[in-house]
XYZ file of C-alpha atoms in Angstrom:
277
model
C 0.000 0.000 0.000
C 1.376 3.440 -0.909
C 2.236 6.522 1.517
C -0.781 8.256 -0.948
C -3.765 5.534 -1.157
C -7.109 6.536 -0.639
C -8.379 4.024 1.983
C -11.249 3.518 3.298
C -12.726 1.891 6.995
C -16.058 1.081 8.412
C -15.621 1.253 12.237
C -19.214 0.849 12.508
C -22.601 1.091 10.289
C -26.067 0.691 11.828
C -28.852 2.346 14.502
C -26.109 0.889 17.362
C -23.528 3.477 16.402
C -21.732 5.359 12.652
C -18.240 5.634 12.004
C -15.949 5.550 8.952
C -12.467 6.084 8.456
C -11.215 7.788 4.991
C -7.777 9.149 4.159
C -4.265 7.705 3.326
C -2.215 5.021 5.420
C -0.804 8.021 7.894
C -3.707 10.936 8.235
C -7.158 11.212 7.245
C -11.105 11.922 8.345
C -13.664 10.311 10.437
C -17.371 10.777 8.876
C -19.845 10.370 11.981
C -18.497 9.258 15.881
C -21.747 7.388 16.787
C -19.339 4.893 18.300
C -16.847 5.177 21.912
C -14.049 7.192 21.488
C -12.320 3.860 23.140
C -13.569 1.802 20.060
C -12.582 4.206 17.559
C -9.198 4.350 19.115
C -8.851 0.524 18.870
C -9.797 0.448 15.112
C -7.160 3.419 14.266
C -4.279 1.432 16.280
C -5.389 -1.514 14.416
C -4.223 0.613 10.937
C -1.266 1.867 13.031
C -3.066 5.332 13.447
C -4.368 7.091 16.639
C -6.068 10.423 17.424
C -3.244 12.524 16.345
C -3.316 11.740 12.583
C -7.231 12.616 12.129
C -7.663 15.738 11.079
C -11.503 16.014 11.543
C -14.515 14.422 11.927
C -17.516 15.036 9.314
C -20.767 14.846 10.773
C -23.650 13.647 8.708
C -26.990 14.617 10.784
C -27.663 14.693 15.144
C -29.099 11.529 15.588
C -27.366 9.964 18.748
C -26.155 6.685 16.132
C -23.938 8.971 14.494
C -22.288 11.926 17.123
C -22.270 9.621 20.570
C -18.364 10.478 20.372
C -17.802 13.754 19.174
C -17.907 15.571 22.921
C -15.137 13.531 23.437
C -13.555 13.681 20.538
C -13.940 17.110 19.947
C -13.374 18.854 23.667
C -11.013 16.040 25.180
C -9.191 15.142 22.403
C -9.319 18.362 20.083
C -10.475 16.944 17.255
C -12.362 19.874 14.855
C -15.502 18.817 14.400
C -17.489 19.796 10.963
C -20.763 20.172 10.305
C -23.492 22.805 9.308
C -24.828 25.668 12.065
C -28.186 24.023 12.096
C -26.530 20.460 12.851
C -23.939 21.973 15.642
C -27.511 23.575 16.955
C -28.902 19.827 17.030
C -26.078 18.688 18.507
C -25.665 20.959 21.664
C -29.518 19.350 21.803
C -29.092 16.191 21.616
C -29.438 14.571 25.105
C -26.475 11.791 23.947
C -23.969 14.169 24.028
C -22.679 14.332 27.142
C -19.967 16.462 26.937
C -20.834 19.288 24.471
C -18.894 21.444 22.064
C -17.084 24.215 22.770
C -13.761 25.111 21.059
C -13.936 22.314 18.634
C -17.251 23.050 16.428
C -16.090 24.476 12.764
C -19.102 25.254 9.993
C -19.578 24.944 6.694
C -22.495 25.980 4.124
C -24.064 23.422 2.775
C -23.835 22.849 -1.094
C -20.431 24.983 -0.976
C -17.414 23.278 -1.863
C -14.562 23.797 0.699
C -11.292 22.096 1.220
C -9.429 20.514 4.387
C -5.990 19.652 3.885
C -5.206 17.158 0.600
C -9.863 17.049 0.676
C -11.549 18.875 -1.997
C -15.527 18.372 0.082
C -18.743 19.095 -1.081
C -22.124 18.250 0.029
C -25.709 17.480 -0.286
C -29.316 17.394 1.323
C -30.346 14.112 2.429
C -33.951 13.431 3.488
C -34.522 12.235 6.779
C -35.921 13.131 10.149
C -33.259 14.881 11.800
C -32.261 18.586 12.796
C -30.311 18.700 9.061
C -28.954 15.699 7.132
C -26.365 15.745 4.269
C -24.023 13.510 1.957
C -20.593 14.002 1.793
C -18.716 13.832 -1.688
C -15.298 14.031 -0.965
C -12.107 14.118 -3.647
C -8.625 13.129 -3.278
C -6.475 13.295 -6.389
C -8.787 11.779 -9.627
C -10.787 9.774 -6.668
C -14.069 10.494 -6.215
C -15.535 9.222 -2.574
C -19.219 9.254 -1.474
C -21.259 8.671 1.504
C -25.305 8.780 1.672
C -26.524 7.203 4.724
C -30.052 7.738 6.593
C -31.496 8.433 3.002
C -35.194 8.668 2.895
C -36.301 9.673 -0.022
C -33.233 10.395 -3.108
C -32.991 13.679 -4.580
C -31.577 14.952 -7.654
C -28.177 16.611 -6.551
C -27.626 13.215 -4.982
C -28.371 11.303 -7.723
C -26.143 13.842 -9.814
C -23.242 12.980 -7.419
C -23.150 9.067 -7.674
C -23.114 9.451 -11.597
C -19.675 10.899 -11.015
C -18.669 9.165 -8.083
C -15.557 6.252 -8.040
C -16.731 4.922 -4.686
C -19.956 5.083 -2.712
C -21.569 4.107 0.817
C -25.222 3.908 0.367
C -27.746 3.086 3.040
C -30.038 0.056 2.590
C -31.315 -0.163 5.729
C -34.681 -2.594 5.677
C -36.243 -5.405 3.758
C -39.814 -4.043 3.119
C -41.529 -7.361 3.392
C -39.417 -7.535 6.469
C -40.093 -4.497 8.059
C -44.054 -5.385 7.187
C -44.220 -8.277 9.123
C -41.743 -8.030 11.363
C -42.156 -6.674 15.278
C -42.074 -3.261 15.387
C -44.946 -1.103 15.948
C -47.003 0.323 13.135
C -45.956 4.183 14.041
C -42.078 3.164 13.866
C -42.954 1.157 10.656
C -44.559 4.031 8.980
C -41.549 6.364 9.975
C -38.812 4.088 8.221
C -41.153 4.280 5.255
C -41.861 7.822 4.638
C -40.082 10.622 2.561
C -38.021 11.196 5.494
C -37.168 7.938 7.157
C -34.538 5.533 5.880
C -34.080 3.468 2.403
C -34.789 -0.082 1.530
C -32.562 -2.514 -0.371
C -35.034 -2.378 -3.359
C -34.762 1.738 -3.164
C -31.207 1.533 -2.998
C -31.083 -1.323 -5.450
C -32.730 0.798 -8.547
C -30.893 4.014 -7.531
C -27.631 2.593 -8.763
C -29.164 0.453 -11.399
C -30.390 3.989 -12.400
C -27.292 6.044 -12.051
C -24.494 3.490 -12.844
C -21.784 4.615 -14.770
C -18.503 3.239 -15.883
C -16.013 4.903 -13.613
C -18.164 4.044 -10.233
C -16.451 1.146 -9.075
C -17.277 0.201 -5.357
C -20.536 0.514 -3.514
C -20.204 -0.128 -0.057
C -23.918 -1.141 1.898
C -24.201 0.827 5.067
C -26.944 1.381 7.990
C -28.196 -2.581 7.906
C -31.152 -3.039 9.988
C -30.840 -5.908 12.841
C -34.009 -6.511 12.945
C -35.294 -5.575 9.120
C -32.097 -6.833 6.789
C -30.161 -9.665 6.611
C -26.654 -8.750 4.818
C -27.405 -11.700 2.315
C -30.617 -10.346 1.216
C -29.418 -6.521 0.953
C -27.107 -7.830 -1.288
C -28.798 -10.304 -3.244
C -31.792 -7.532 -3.537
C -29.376 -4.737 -4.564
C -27.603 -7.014 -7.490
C -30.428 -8.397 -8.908
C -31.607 -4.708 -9.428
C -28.040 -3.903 -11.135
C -28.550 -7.107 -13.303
C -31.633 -6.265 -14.207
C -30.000 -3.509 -16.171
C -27.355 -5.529 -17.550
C -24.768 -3.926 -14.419
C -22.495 -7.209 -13.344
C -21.464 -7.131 -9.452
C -17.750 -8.860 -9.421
C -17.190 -7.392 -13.124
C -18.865 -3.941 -13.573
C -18.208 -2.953 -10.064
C -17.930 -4.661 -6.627
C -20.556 -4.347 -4.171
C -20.447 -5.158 0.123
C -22.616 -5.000 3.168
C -21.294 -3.328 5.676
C -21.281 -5.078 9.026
C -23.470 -3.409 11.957
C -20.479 -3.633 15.120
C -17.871 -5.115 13.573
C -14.808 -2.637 11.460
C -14.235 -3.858 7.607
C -11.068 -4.921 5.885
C -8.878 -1.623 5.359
C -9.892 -0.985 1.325
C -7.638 0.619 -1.279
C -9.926 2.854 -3.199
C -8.499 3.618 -6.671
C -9.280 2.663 -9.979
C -10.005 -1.183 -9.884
C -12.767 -2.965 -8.881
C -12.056 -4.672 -5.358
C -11.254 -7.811 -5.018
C -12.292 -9.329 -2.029
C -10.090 -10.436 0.683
């Protein structure tokens, strides 16, 4: 692995707890600290990392699955944390966050493109039922990274993005059928389902069936329901949308589940398809 790669981490993906680790072999970004500082700290020493070589965390929305950490990692361990106004304002709200931010909250506009470091970052609106929510598109070099997760209903800038992205994390969070007869109530059912809730494998499935183009090369499956999904039918569901349109998974472009508590294989992100190891 080169000094330069673009790798990519999941820490974490699911309700329990967020957190993904993207840079180079030596510094990089977190996107989301829904997990213990402690964890996160184990998975960076894993990679031969700690604290000291991130150089921010993103955060996607202020649900407590995805900013559990970022008191911590933000006033105890001076990490900057990024966001928007309106999600810093959710945060200081949010009743997880026991340590709130002080010195370490930095802004951004939405929809503005601004850089940190070696990052060239924009970002996008996603819909869901939180304070604010928004994708990340983040460059490095000719590599184009991408990160939708808690995705209710897709948009157009969204779509837009993954028909230039290289690499993509896209939620498909519930089996409908699943979800339907499974045991939650009918008002938490009808909130995963709306506009603004979260998307299915099938949703997710025809989005990139949709927007597939040549140069996107690995789609990543985050925010798996325990009690909705099964990893094996998100990705079964997902592919036979892609070959439905003629798109190959293991030729056109490689496509994983993300596991809910357990971190992912450090993957090189250039411009071959994974190969699985």
């Amino acid at each position: 692995m080169e000094l330069n790669s673009l790798i990519f981490r999941c820490f974490a993906s699911g309700s329990s707890g967020n957190c993904y680790y993207l840079g180079t072999p030596h510094t990089g970004l977190l996107i989301d600290a829904g997990i213990s500082a402690r964890t996160i700290q184990k998975h960076l020493r894993e990679m031969g990392l700690d604290f000291h070589n991130i150089m921010g965390v993103l955060i996607t929305h202020d649900h407590a699955d995805h900013i559990r950490a970022v008191g911590t990692l933000g006033e105890r361990i001076h990490i900057p944390i990024y966001t928007t106004r309106e999600i810093h304002e959710g945060i200081d709200r949010n009743y997880g966050v026991q340590e709130k931010l002080r010195t370490s909250r930095r802004f951004f506009e939405k929809e503005q493109e601004w850089e940190l470091f070696d990052f060239r970052i924009n970002t996008f609106s996603v819909s869901h039922d939180s304070t604010d929510c928004l994708g990340y598109v983040i460059d490095y070099g000719d590599q184009r990274f991408m990160i939708a997760t808690d995705c209710g209903e897709p948009n157009e800038l969204m779509c837009q993005y993954i028909r230039t992205a290289n690499h993509l994390v896209i939620e498909a969070n519930h089996d409908e059928q699943m979800l339907l007869n499974g045991p939650y109530p009918t008002y938490l059912k009808e909130r995963i389902l709306s506009p603004k809730g979260h998307q299915s494998n099938r949703t997710c499935g025809k989005l990139l069936a949709e927007n597939f183009h040549s140069g996107l090369r690995n789609v990543f499956l985050c925010h798996l329901s325990k009690e909705n999904n099964d990893p094996e039918v998100a990705l079964n569901t997902v592919c036979n949308c892609l070959e439905d349109k003629d798109i190959i998974p293991g030729q056109d472009l490689f496509v994983k589940p993300l596991a809910r508590l357990e971190a992912s294989p450090i993957y090189t992100l250039d411009n071959d398809i994974i190969t699985e190891y």
